[in-house]
Amino acid sequence: MQNDQTSAIGPISVTATPKKSRRIFLKGLSTLFGGAAISSILTGNAIAVAMAYVPNSGDILTDGKIFKKAQLILLKQLCSIVIPNTETLGAAEIDTHGFIDNQLLHCHTQAEQEEMFKLLALINDTAKKSFSALFIELSDEQQFQLLTELDLGKKRFNQTQRQSFKTLKKLICIGYYTSEFGATQELRYESLPGGFKGSIPYEKSDPAWATKGLFY
Amino acid sequence: MKQQVYINKTSEIYDAIVIGSGISGGWAAKEFCERGHKTLMIERGRVVEHRKDYFGENTPMWQQEHRGRVENILVDQQYNIQKQCYAFGNTTKHFFGNDRDLPYTTKKGTEFSWIRANQLGGKSLLWHRQTYRLGEYDFNANKLDGHGNDWPIRSKDIEKWYSHVEIHAGISGSKENLPNLPDSEFLPPFEMSAPEKDIQTKFAKLYPERPMIMGRTAHLTQPTELHVSQGRVKCQARNECHAGCSFGAYFSTQSSTLPAAAKTGNLHIAPNSVVHSLIYDEVSNRVKGVRVIDNDDLSEREYFAKVVFVCASTIGSTQILMNSVSKKFPNGIANSSGVLGHYLMDHNYNSVASGDVDGFEDEYYSGRRPSGIMIPNFYYKADPKRGFLRGYALGGGAYREMWNDQQHQDGLGVEYKNKLKKAGKWRFNLFAQGEMLPRFENQMRLHPTLKDKWGIPQIEFDVRFSENEKLMMDDATEQSMKMLKAVGLKNVIGQSKNGPPGLAIHELGTARMGRDPKTSVLNGFNQSHDIPNLFVTDGASFCSSAVQNPSLTFMALTARAVDFAVKELAAKRI
């Protein structure tokens, strides 16, 4: 059905940076429904935005919300090994460790927090036992080797410890890929796809979509 | 909406009171209002205005508090049941009931998850929007195998009402001419992805009796002039529906029925009004109105009307009837049959299967489709050799793995990062939606002592899946895996689970229709056998669960019942 109102929605269905696409979303709605509805949508969202975790520089100057300063420094290093800085920013560069500190406090049980404390202690204890040094003092190769063993639950680590590390990897992934950088620069994100197409071409170098919808 | 729509105290005697504002209540109000009847819609929760109150809408993940997860303390204290719903999250939590204020119990040894949405619009804001007609095989099922009572209606009684509601609501889907699943009035279906089309073709060859179709869903894939005139536009494929949709692209009370009802000038809404019970006049044998407790300050008030439609959700409606006691109806109003509260049903989702799809590496999709594929119930004809009664539909779909599907894989560093950046392998999954037999033992009742904060007796559930449902799910897992392997999927896995009823959020039965007043609460027009001006038109009225998602049938039954009530009012029979 062609008419002024449906065609007004047309320009929305372009890929855009989220800020831009949100602007277009509001502009599109404004055309359709008038300004009053739009200001109320903005107001509503302003609440959510104000409460979202805002990444800081990633520098660790003090204790975190649940982690001590030393634990945060270790966590930051783990972030940078799991998702390193390459031609795109890595997990540590966008304060994924800070996100995890905040997320564990608000959305996880005490038992789950303890599990992460134990995991960090395990990583340092193993480093001390094997190399007589803290994990962050090890060479890049030693760090990567140790975490690879942990990731596979082999040699110095068992399967229970492996599962704890998978849990941490999951937190790192959520922190990284649902961040603004992760979703829009590393991956592809469309605020308003404009409709569903069942088939589009995909090249090997194309980034994946960042989300399936509300419940990623 | 105009402020004067909302009322608090009034002495007006309305033509109709509609209790509830969800899918059924919205339709009842629209139909009464459009026929010139002064209507009062009573909603126990707060007002939710279209667009204005969709707090979580169009918020990207990084702007959501805790990236969409809900604060631990809040979940522990207020949402321990509601959190079990897949749609519960930070952008939707304000549309879920608060478990702290809405306690209920389950009989020892049983479980039931009761998901609530107590606000204007009810669960129409949160529903999954899959929309299917019931067909002749469904209406005949009880009669054929003797479980439950015979539906007092058949397809011919309800067909035109399905069309009536579909044209207004907007249903996307494909015409299929299937014997087991009638077509609707359709907008174009959502597209299938390349692997889905391939699997569809293979299924058609290998399993001609099990056609795979696109899921039918209450989304505007191509709005008609009627929809646009309602302020609704095309679905943008965000798949963030449960947060609310300012485009009005999916059917909800707010997007569709409420504006139509309000436009007539015949609608009043009493929000924050928890219905305690119905006011019954024994002399005239009529319901005169309703007793209401204020949601906030717990004060009492009454509303009056010539006819009362109870559309408060399956459990909510029956709770109101049960709590309306009088000398004539000591066990709940309209309950001379004694079946009120019995034959509670849900659907059974306890079977899943999935596998990897080879190839299609150069294929992807764009947009987030708010629907999937579906294979209608292929056991619609009874067969004693099957070992269980009734059947199931299979839903599912294909997708390419993304970061959250791949994050658990082994690996670290550049290789891991590069893998998660790309679209992974294609996966295809199926899940069953099984029919649950109507059984007298499966019931809800008022707790003898426990009450909620409004002084209304709490519900105690006593509901279990039976052996029939378990056997059916085992079969679903076996068949799904067999079918997936047959079309060449790799690493096929499947599982029959043992989840309790409730979480399909398809509560049905407890005030069933029927021809015989001795064994049913309502007649074929959703009218109480006992009291002519009392109607229940939501899921409570169902005689069997069938396999299909029930909401479309709530709509059609409600519109049909209003048509009947309007004629009865005009004829002064009620």
PDB file of N, CA and C in Angstrom, chain A residues 1 5 22 25 33 41 45 48 81-82 84 86 88-89 103 106-109 151 162 166 169-170 175 177-178 186 190-191 193-195 197-200 202 204 208-210 212 214 216, chain B residues 51 57-59 62-63 66-67 69 71-72 91 191 193 223 228 231 234 236-237 239 246-247 361-368 400 403-405 407-411 413 417 420-423:
ATOM      1  N   MET A   1       0.852  -1.193   0.000  1.00  0.00           N
ATOM      2  CA  MET A   1       0.000   0.000   0.000  1.00  0.00           C
ATOM      3  C   MET A   1       0.884   1.239   0.000  1.00  0.00           C
ATOM      4  N   GLN A   5       2.246   8.198   4.322  1.00  0.00           N
ATOM      5  CA  GLN A   5       2.733   7.796   5.643  1.00  0.00           C
ATOM      6  C   GLN A   5       3.684   6.620   5.586  1.00  0.00           C
ATOM      7  N   ARG A  22      19.358   6.487  15.446  1.00  0.00           N
ATOM      8  CA  ARG A  22      18.391   6.871  16.471  1.00  0.00           C
ATOM      9  C   ARG A  22      17.786   8.226  16.125  1.00  0.00           C
ATOM     10  N   PHE A  25      15.424   7.559  13.501  1.00  0.00           N
ATOM     11  CA  PHE A  25      14.260   6.906  14.115  1.00  0.00           C
ATOM     12  C   PHE A  25      13.307   7.956  14.666  1.00  0.00           C
ATOM     13  N   PHE A  33       4.014  10.920  13.632  1.00  0.00           N
ATOM     14  CA  PHE A  33       3.123  11.052  14.787  1.00  0.00           C
ATOM     15  C   PHE A  33       3.156  12.415  15.450  1.00  0.00           C
ATOM     16  N   ILE A  41       9.183   9.737  24.076  1.00  0.00           N
ATOM     17  CA  ILE A  41      10.048   8.576  23.851  1.00  0.00           C
ATOM     18  C   ILE A  41      11.462   8.912  24.315  1.00  0.00           C
ATOM     19  N   ASN A  45      13.668   7.058  27.279  1.00  0.00           N
ATOM     20  CA  ASN A  45      14.969   6.453  27.064  1.00  0.00           C
ATOM     21  C   ASN A  45      16.073   7.129  27.855  1.00  0.00           C
ATOM     22  N   ALA A  48      16.864   5.182  30.931  1.00  0.00           N
ATOM     23  CA  ALA A  48      17.694   3.990  30.723  1.00  0.00           C
ATOM     24  C   ALA A  48      19.135   4.389  30.451  1.00  0.00           C
ATOM     25  N   ILE A  81      43.955 -10.416  26.600  1.00  0.00           N
ATOM     26  CA  ILE A  81      44.422 -11.662  25.976  1.00  0.00           C
ATOM     27  C   ILE A  81      43.274 -12.367  25.246  1.00  0.00           C
ATOM     28  N   VAL A  82      42.113 -12.365  25.847  1.00  0.00           N
ATOM     29  CA  VAL A  82      40.964 -13.041  25.214  1.00  0.00           C
ATOM     30  C   VAL A  82      40.549 -12.301  23.945  1.00  0.00           C
ATOM     31  N   PRO A  84      42.117  -9.298  22.021  1.00  0.00           N
ATOM     32  CA  PRO A  84      43.225  -8.342  22.008  1.00  0.00           C
ATOM     33  C   PRO A  84      42.975  -7.120  21.112  1.00  0.00           C
ATOM     34  N   THR A  86      43.725  -5.210  18.031  1.00  0.00           N
ATOM     35  CA  THR A  86      44.265  -5.522  16.696  1.00  0.00           C
ATOM     36  C   THR A  86      44.049  -4.292  15.830  1.00  0.00           C
ATOM     37  N   THR A  88      41.266  -3.375  15.209  1.00  0.00           N
ATOM     38  CA  THR A  88      40.184  -2.770  15.990  1.00  0.00           C
ATOM     39  C   THR A  88      40.536  -2.864  17.473  1.00  0.00           C
ATOM     40  N   LEU A  89      39.913  -2.014  18.270  1.00  0.00           N
ATOM     41  CA  LEU A  89      40.210  -1.988  19.703  1.00  0.00           C
ATOM     42  C   LEU A  89      39.896  -3.340  20.341  1.00  0.00           C
ATOM     43  N   GLN A 103      28.934  -5.242  36.402  1.00  0.00           N
ATOM     44  CA  GLN A 103      27.899  -6.235  36.069  1.00  0.00           C
ATOM     45  C   GLN A 103      27.813  -7.322  37.148  1.00  0.00           C
ATOM     46  N   HIS A 106      25.939  -6.001  40.190  1.00  0.00           N
ATOM     47  CA  HIS A 106      24.502  -5.748  40.070  1.00  0.00           C
ATOM     48  C   HIS A 106      23.688  -6.960  39.640  1.00  0.00           C
ATOM     49  N   CYS A 107      24.258  -7.797  38.799  1.00  0.00           N
ATOM     50  CA  CYS A 107      23.426  -8.821  38.148  1.00  0.00           C
ATOM     51  C   CYS A 107      23.841 -10.249  38.448  1.00  0.00           C
ATOM     52  N   HIS A 108      24.774 -10.447  39.359  1.00  0.00           N
ATOM     53  CA  HIS A 108      25.207 -11.808  39.645  1.00  0.00           C
ATOM     54  C   HIS A 108      25.155 -12.092  41.142  1.00  0.00           C
ATOM     55  N   THR A 109      25.041 -13.360  41.458  1.00  0.00           N
ATOM     56  CA  THR A 109      24.943 -13.748  42.867  1.00  0.00           C
ATOM     57  C   THR A 109      26.318 -13.664  43.524  1.00  0.00           C
ATOM     58  N   ASP A 151      41.866 -22.609  29.349  1.00  0.00           N
ATOM     59  CA  ASP A 151      40.740 -22.623  28.401  1.00  0.00           C
ATOM     60  C   ASP A 151      40.390 -24.052  27.992  1.00  0.00           C
ATOM     61  N   ARG A 162      38.236 -24.921  34.095  1.00  0.00           N
ATOM     62  CA  ARG A 162      37.962 -24.550  32.699  1.00  0.00           C
ATOM     63  C   ARG A 162      36.575 -23.890  32.579  1.00  0.00           C
ATOM     64  N   LYS A 166      35.408 -20.244  31.206  1.00  0.00           N
ATOM     65  CA  LYS A 166      34.385 -20.035  30.163  1.00  0.00           C
ATOM     66  C   LYS A 166      33.378 -18.977  30.633  1.00  0.00           C
ATOM     67  N   LYS A 169      35.029 -15.730  30.160  1.00  0.00           N
ATOM     68  CA  LYS A 169      35.055 -15.389  28.727  1.00  0.00           C
ATOM     69  C   LYS A 169      33.698 -14.863  28.275  1.00  0.00           C
ATOM     70  N   LYS A 170      32.665 -15.490  28.818  1.00  0.00           N
ATOM     71  CA  LYS A 170      31.302 -15.053  28.471  1.00  0.00           C
ATOM     72  C   LYS A 170      31.081 -13.607  28.925  1.00  0.00           C
ATOM     73  N   GLY A 175      30.505  -7.978  27.601  1.00  0.00           N
ATOM     74  CA  GLY A 175      30.990  -6.613  27.793  1.00  0.00           C
ATOM     75  C   GLY A 175      31.480  -5.991  26.503  1.00  0.00           C
ATOM     76  N   TYR A 177      31.053  -7.156  23.066  1.00  0.00           N
ATOM     77  CA  TYR A 177      30.204  -7.133  21.865  1.00  0.00           C
ATOM     78  C   TYR A 177      28.892  -6.371  22.058  1.00  0.00           C
ATOM     79  N   THR A 178      28.501  -6.136  23.299  1.00  0.00           N
ATOM     80  CA  THR A 178      27.288  -5.322  23.493  1.00  0.00           C
ATOM     81  C   THR A 178      27.652  -3.868  23.827  1.00  0.00           C
ATOM     82  N   GLU A 186      33.169  -3.241  15.638  1.00  0.00           N
ATOM     83  CA  GLU A 186      33.677  -4.599  15.435  1.00  0.00           C
ATOM     84  C   GLU A 186      32.655  -5.415  14.640  1.00  0.00           C
ATOM     85  N   GLU A 190      22.151  -2.522  13.386  1.00  0.00           N
ATOM     86  CA  GLU A 190      21.144  -1.637  12.814  1.00  0.00           C
ATOM     87  C   GLU A 190      20.052  -1.413  13.841  1.00  0.00           C
ATOM     88  N   SER A 191      19.882  -0.165  14.184  1.00  0.00           N
ATOM     89  CA  SER A 191      18.833   0.178  15.127  1.00  0.00           C
ATOM     90  C   SER A 191      17.461  -0.095  14.506  1.00  0.00           C
ATOM     91  N   PRO A 193      16.210  -1.842  11.153  1.00  0.00           N
ATOM     92  CA  PRO A 193      16.496  -2.511   9.876  1.00  0.00           C
ATOM     93  C   PRO A 193      15.506  -2.157   8.761  1.00  0.00           C
ATOM     94  N   GLY A 194      14.315  -1.727   9.116  1.00  0.00           N
ATOM     95  CA  GLY A 194      13.367  -1.294   8.100  1.00  0.00           C
ATOM     96  C   GLY A 194      12.546  -2.426   7.502  1.00  0.00           C
ATOM     97  N   GLY A 195      12.844  -3.643   7.893  1.00  0.00           N
ATOM     98  CA  GLY A 195      12.121  -4.801   7.369  1.00  0.00           C
ATOM     99  C   GLY A 195      13.084  -5.976   7.331  1.00  0.00           C
ATOM    100  N   LYS A 197      14.887  -9.041   5.267  1.00  0.00           N
ATOM    101  CA  LYS A 197      15.227  -9.668   3.980  1.00  0.00           C
ATOM    102  C   LYS A 197      15.829 -11.040   4.286  1.00  0.00           C
ATOM    103  N   GLY A 198      15.284 -12.049   3.673  1.00  0.00           N
ATOM    104  CA  GLY A 198      15.714 -13.417   3.967  1.00  0.00           C
ATOM    105  C   GLY A 198      17.040 -13.779   3.336  1.00  0.00           C
ATOM    106  N   SER A 199      17.462 -13.002   2.352  1.00  0.00           N
ATOM    107  CA  SER A 199      18.705 -13.351   1.657  1.00  0.00           C
ATOM    108  C   SER A 199      19.450 -12.090   1.241  1.00  0.00           C
ATOM    109  N   ILE A 200      20.643 -11.917   1.778  1.00  0.00           N
ATOM    110  CA  ILE A 200      21.560 -10.873   1.300  1.00  0.00           C
ATOM    111  C   ILE A 200      22.922 -11.544   1.128  1.00  0.00           C
ATOM    112  N   TYR A 202      26.831 -12.453   1.471  1.00  0.00           N
ATOM    113  CA  TYR A 202      27.775 -12.382   2.583  1.00  0.00           C
ATOM    114  C   TYR A 202      29.172 -12.731   2.079  1.00  0.00           C
ATOM    115  N   LYS A 204      33.291 -13.246   3.003  1.00  0.00           N
ATOM    116  CA  LYS A 204      34.037 -13.777   4.142  1.00  0.00           C
ATOM    117  C   LYS A 204      34.518 -12.705   5.108  1.00  0.00           C
ATOM    118  N   ALA A 208      29.600  -9.944  11.395  1.00  0.00           N
ATOM    119  CA  ALA A 208      28.288 -10.516  11.709  1.00  0.00           C
ATOM    120  C   ALA A 208      27.393  -9.455  12.336  1.00  0.00           C
ATOM    121  N   TRP A 209      26.106  -9.734  12.389  1.00  0.00           N
ATOM    122  CA  TRP A 209      25.203  -8.863  13.131  1.00  0.00           C
ATOM    123  C   TRP A 209      25.530  -8.939  14.621  1.00  0.00           C
ATOM    124  N   ALA A 210      25.304  -7.865  15.318  1.00  0.00           N
ATOM    125  CA  ALA A 210      25.645  -7.816  16.745  1.00  0.00           C
ATOM    126  C   ALA A 210      24.535  -8.361  17.634  1.00  0.00           C
ATOM    127  N   LYS A 212      20.323 -10.315  17.877  1.00  0.00           N
ATOM    128  CA  LYS A 212      19.144 -10.955  17.284  1.00  0.00           C
ATOM    129  C   LYS A 212      17.878 -10.212  17.672  1.00  0.00           C
ATOM    130  N   LEU A 214      15.845  -8.180  21.130  1.00  0.00           N
ATOM    131  CA  LEU A 214      15.848  -7.831  22.546  1.00  0.00           C
ATOM    132  C   LEU A 214      16.647  -8.822  23.384  1.00  0.00           C
ATOM    133  N   TYR A 216      19.518 -10.963  23.033  1.00  0.00           N
ATOM    134  CA  TYR A 216      20.678 -11.403  22.263  1.00  0.00           C
ATOM    135  C   TYR A 216      21.333 -12.606  22.924  1.00  0.00           C
TER     136      TYR A 216
ATOM    137  N   ARG B  51       3.265   4.405  22.848  1.00  0.00           N
ATOM    138  CA  ARG B  51       4.493   5.174  22.579  1.00  0.00           C
ATOM    139  C   ARG B  51       5.068   5.806  23.828  1.00  0.00           C
ATOM    140  N   GLU B  57      12.011   1.183  24.701  1.00  0.00           N
ATOM    141  CA  GLU B  57      12.021   1.015  23.254  1.00  0.00           C
ATOM    142  C   GLU B  57      13.245   1.630  22.576  1.00  0.00           C
ATOM    143  N   ASN B  58      13.693   0.917  21.553  1.00  0.00           N
ATOM    144  CA  ASN B  58      14.775   1.389  20.686  1.00  0.00           C
ATOM    145  C   ASN B  58      16.014   1.854  21.436  1.00  0.00           C
ATOM    146  N   THR B  59      16.326   1.142  22.492  1.00  0.00           N
ATOM    147  CA  THR B  59      17.527   1.437  23.248  1.00  0.00           C
ATOM    148  C   THR B  59      18.574   0.393  22.884  1.00  0.00           C
ATOM    149  N   TRP B  62      24.087  -1.135  24.642  1.00  0.00           N
ATOM    150  CA  TRP B  62      25.032  -0.421  25.512  1.00  0.00           C
ATOM    151  C   TRP B  62      24.364   0.746  26.242  1.00  0.00           C
ATOM    152  N   GLN B  63      23.159   1.090  25.814  1.00  0.00           N
ATOM    153  CA  GLN B  63      22.450   2.141  26.542  1.00  0.00           C
ATOM    154  C   GLN B  63      21.480   1.570  27.560  1.00  0.00           C
ATOM    155  N   HIS B  66      22.711  -2.409  32.626  1.00  0.00           N
ATOM    156  CA  HIS B  66      23.249  -3.765  32.717  1.00  0.00           C
ATOM    157  C   HIS B  66      23.047  -4.553  31.428  1.00  0.00           C
ATOM    158  N   ARG B  67      23.140  -3.830  30.326  1.00  0.00           N
ATOM    159  CA  ARG B  67      23.046  -4.446  28.984  1.00  0.00           C
ATOM    160  C   ARG B  67      21.807  -5.336  28.875  1.00  0.00           C
ATOM    161  N   ARG B  69      20.146  -6.875  31.329  1.00  0.00           N
ATOM    162  CA  ARG B  69      19.845  -7.762  32.468  1.00  0.00           C
ATOM    163  C   ARG B  69      19.258  -6.954  33.614  1.00  0.00           C
ATOM    164  N   GLU B  71      18.719  -6.002  37.553  1.00  0.00           N
ATOM    165  CA  GLU B  71      19.433  -5.949  38.842  1.00  0.00           C
ATOM    166  C   GLU B  71      19.032  -7.138  39.723  1.00  0.00           C
ATOM    167  N   ASN B  72      20.055  -7.786  40.266  1.00  0.00           N
ATOM    168  CA  ASN B  72      19.867  -8.970  41.103  1.00  0.00           C
ATOM    169  C   ASN B  72      18.857  -8.795  42.234  1.00  0.00           C
ATOM    170  N   THR B  91      14.387  -3.895  29.498  1.00  0.00           N
ATOM    171  CA  THR B  91      13.544  -3.027  28.681  1.00  0.00           C
ATOM    172  C   THR B  91      12.073  -3.443  28.730  1.00  0.00           C
ATOM    173  N   GLU B 191       9.795 -13.318   4.930  1.00  0.00           N
ATOM    174  CA  GLU B 191      10.592 -14.158   4.028  1.00  0.00           C
ATOM    175  C   GLU B 191      11.302 -15.265   4.797  1.00  0.00           C
ATOM    176  N   SER B 193      14.833 -17.579   4.946  1.00  0.00           N
ATOM    177  CA  SER B 193      16.237 -17.483   4.539  1.00  0.00           C
ATOM    178  C   SER B 193      16.536 -18.608   3.550  1.00  0.00           C
ATOM    179  N   PRO B 223       1.124  -2.789   5.631  1.00  0.00           N
ATOM    180  CA  PRO B 223      -0.107  -2.264   6.231  1.00  0.00           C
ATOM    181  C   PRO B 223      -1.148  -1.879   5.186  1.00  0.00           C
ATOM    182  N   VAL B 228      -3.036   2.025   8.423  1.00  0.00           N
ATOM    183  CA  VAL B 228      -2.373   3.337   8.403  1.00  0.00           C
ATOM    184  C   VAL B 228      -3.294   4.387   9.029  1.00  0.00           C
ATOM    185  N   GLY B 231      -2.885   4.788  12.553  1.00  0.00           N
ATOM    186  CA  GLY B 231      -1.585   5.258  13.025  1.00  0.00           C
ATOM    187  C   GLY B 231      -0.569   4.139  13.122  1.00  0.00           C
ATOM    188  N   LYS B 234       4.479  -0.107   8.845  1.00  0.00           N
ATOM    189  CA  LYS B 234       5.147  -1.376   8.556  1.00  0.00           C
ATOM    190  C   LYS B 234       6.125  -1.811   9.655  1.00  0.00           C
ATOM    191  N   GLN B 236       9.395  -2.890  11.266  1.00  0.00           N
ATOM    192  CA  GLN B 236      10.778  -2.528  10.951  1.00  0.00           C
ATOM    193  C   GLN B 236      11.761  -3.665  11.210  1.00  0.00           C
ATOM    194  N   ALA B 237      11.240  -4.816  11.665  1.00  0.00           N
ATOM    195  CA  ALA B 237      12.081  -5.995  11.939  1.00  0.00           C
ATOM    196  C   ALA B 237      13.200  -5.695  12.938  1.00  0.00           C
ATOM    197  N   ASN B 239      12.707  -6.805  16.086  1.00  0.00           N
ATOM    198  CA  ASN B 239      12.544  -7.924  17.028  1.00  0.00           C
ATOM    199  C   ASN B 239      12.798  -7.468  18.463  1.00  0.00           C
ATOM    200  N   SER B 246       6.389   1.736  18.901  1.00  0.00           N
ATOM    201  CA  SER B 246       5.774   3.011  18.549  1.00  0.00           C
ATOM    202  C   SER B 246       5.255   3.026  17.122  1.00  0.00           C
ATOM    203  N   PHE B 247       5.737   2.111  16.302  1.00  0.00           N
ATOM    204  CA  PHE B 247       5.222   2.004  14.940  1.00  0.00           C
ATOM    205  C   PHE B 247       3.839   1.333  14.927  1.00  0.00           C
ATOM    206  N   GLU B 361      27.501 -20.394   2.846  1.00  0.00           N
ATOM    207  CA  GLU B 361      28.426 -19.445   3.473  1.00  0.00           C
ATOM    208  C   GLU B 361      28.306 -18.048   2.898  1.00  0.00           C
ATOM    209  N   ASP B 362      27.799 -17.948   1.652  1.00  0.00           N
ATOM    210  CA  ASP B 362      27.677 -16.611   1.049  1.00  0.00           C
ATOM    211  C   ASP B 362      26.274 -16.024   1.221  1.00  0.00           C
ATOM    212  N   GLU B 363      25.504 -16.637   2.112  1.00  0.00           N
ATOM    213  CA  GLU B 363      24.127 -16.178   2.356  1.00  0.00           C
ATOM    214  C   GLU B 363      24.000 -15.581   3.763  1.00  0.00           C
ATOM    215  N   TYR B 364      23.254 -14.495   3.859  1.00  0.00           N
ATOM    216  CA  TYR B 364      22.968 -13.908   5.165  1.00  0.00           C
ATOM    217  C   TYR B 364      21.578 -13.290   5.076  1.00  0.00           C
ATOM    218  N   TYR B 365      21.129 -12.684   6.146  1.00  0.00           N
ATOM    219  CA  TYR B 365      19.823 -12.027   6.146  1.00  0.00           C
ATOM    220  C   TYR B 365      20.008 -10.641   6.718  1.00  0.00           C
ATOM    221  N   SER B 366      19.043  -9.778   6.475  1.00  0.00           N
ATOM    222  CA  SER B 366      19.141  -8.469   7.120  1.00  0.00           C
ATOM    223  C   SER B 366      17.827  -8.149   7.808  1.00  0.00           C
ATOM    224  N   GLY B 367      17.948  -7.537   8.955  1.00  0.00           N
ATOM    225  CA  GLY B 367      16.783  -7.326   9.809  1.00  0.00           C
ATOM    226  C   GLY B 367      16.648  -8.489  10.770  1.00  0.00           C
ATOM    227  N   ARG B 368      15.838  -8.276  11.783  1.00  0.00           N
ATOM    228  CA  ARG B 368      15.646  -9.304  12.807  1.00  0.00           C
ATOM    229  C   ARG B 368      14.184  -9.744  12.742  1.00  0.00           C
ATOM    230  N   ARG B 400      22.422 -17.800  11.418  1.00  0.00           N
ATOM    231  CA  ARG B 400      23.885 -17.974  11.425  1.00  0.00           C
ATOM    232  C   ARG B 400      24.388 -17.605  12.801  1.00  0.00           C
ATOM    233  N   TRP B 403      28.339 -13.845  17.809  1.00  0.00           N
ATOM    234  CA  TRP B 403      29.279 -13.906  18.943  1.00  0.00           C
ATOM    235  C   TRP B 403      28.758 -14.712  20.119  1.00  0.00           C
ATOM    236  N   ASN B 404      27.474 -14.522  20.442  1.00  0.00           N
ATOM    237  CA  ASN B 404      26.999 -15.200  21.654  1.00  0.00           C
ATOM    238  C   ASN B 404      26.745 -16.690  21.456  1.00  0.00           C
ATOM    239  N   ASP B 405      26.664 -17.127  20.192  1.00  0.00           N
ATOM    240  CA  ASP B 405      26.562 -18.568  19.943  1.00  0.00           C
ATOM    241  C   ASP B 405      27.945 -19.212  19.912  1.00  0.00           C
ATOM    242  N   GLN B 407      30.801 -17.872  21.654  1.00  0.00           N
ATOM    243  CA  GLN B 407      31.709 -17.425  22.714  1.00  0.00           C
ATOM    244  C   GLN B 407      32.257 -18.568  23.581  1.00  0.00           C
ATOM    245  N   HIS B 408      31.466 -19.663  23.695  1.00  0.00           N
ATOM    246  CA  HIS B 408      31.898 -20.763  24.561  1.00  0.00           C
ATOM    247  C   HIS B 408      32.984 -21.619  23.918  1.00  0.00           C
ATOM    248  N   GLN B 409      33.270 -21.357  22.646  1.00  0.00           N
ATOM    249  CA  GLN B 409      34.272 -22.183  21.960  1.00  0.00           C
ATOM    250  C   GLN B 409      35.661 -21.965  22.558  1.00  0.00           C
ATOM    251  N   ASP B 410      36.490 -22.986  22.385  1.00  0.00           N
ATOM    252  CA  ASP B 410      37.865 -22.863  22.845  1.00  0.00           C
ATOM    253  C   ASP B 410      38.594 -21.833  21.987  1.00  0.00           C
ATOM    254  N   GLY B 411      39.569 -21.191  22.597  1.00  0.00           N
ATOM    255  CA  GLY B 411      40.381 -20.260  21.822  1.00  0.00           C
ATOM    256  C   GLY B 411      40.536 -18.925  22.514  1.00  0.00           C
ATOM    257  N   GLY B 413      42.574 -14.779  21.927  1.00  0.00           N
ATOM    258  CA  GLY B 413      43.414 -13.894  21.132  1.00  0.00           C
ATOM    259  C   GLY B 413      42.873 -13.600  19.748  1.00  0.00           C
ATOM    260  N   LYS B 417      39.086 -13.706  18.352  1.00  0.00           N
ATOM    261  CA  LYS B 417      38.438 -12.435  18.018  1.00  0.00           C
ATOM    262  C   LYS B 417      37.958 -12.439  16.564  1.00  0.00           C
ATOM    263  N   LEU B 420      34.832 -14.672  16.156  1.00  0.00           N
ATOM    264  CA  LEU B 420      33.595 -14.100  16.693  1.00  0.00           C
ATOM    265  C   LEU B 420      33.127 -12.870  15.913  1.00  0.00           C
ATOM    266  N   LYS B 421      34.026 -12.300  15.143  1.00  0.00           N
ATOM    267  CA  LYS B 421      33.653 -11.139  14.325  1.00  0.00           C
ATOM    268  C   LYS B 421      32.776 -11.561  13.142  1.00  0.00           C
ATOM    269  N   LYS B 422      33.014 -12.783  12.676  1.00  0.00           N
ATOM    270  CA  LYS B 422      32.332 -13.239  11.460  1.00  0.00           C
ATOM    271  C   LYS B 422      31.044 -13.989  11.784  1.00  0.00           C
ATOM    272  N   ALA B 423      30.172 -14.036  10.797  1.00  0.00           N
ATOM    273  CA  ALA B 423      28.998 -14.891  10.916  1.00  0.00           C
ATOM    274  C   ALA B 423      29.468 -16.341  10.878  1.00  0.00           C
TER     275      ALA B 423
END
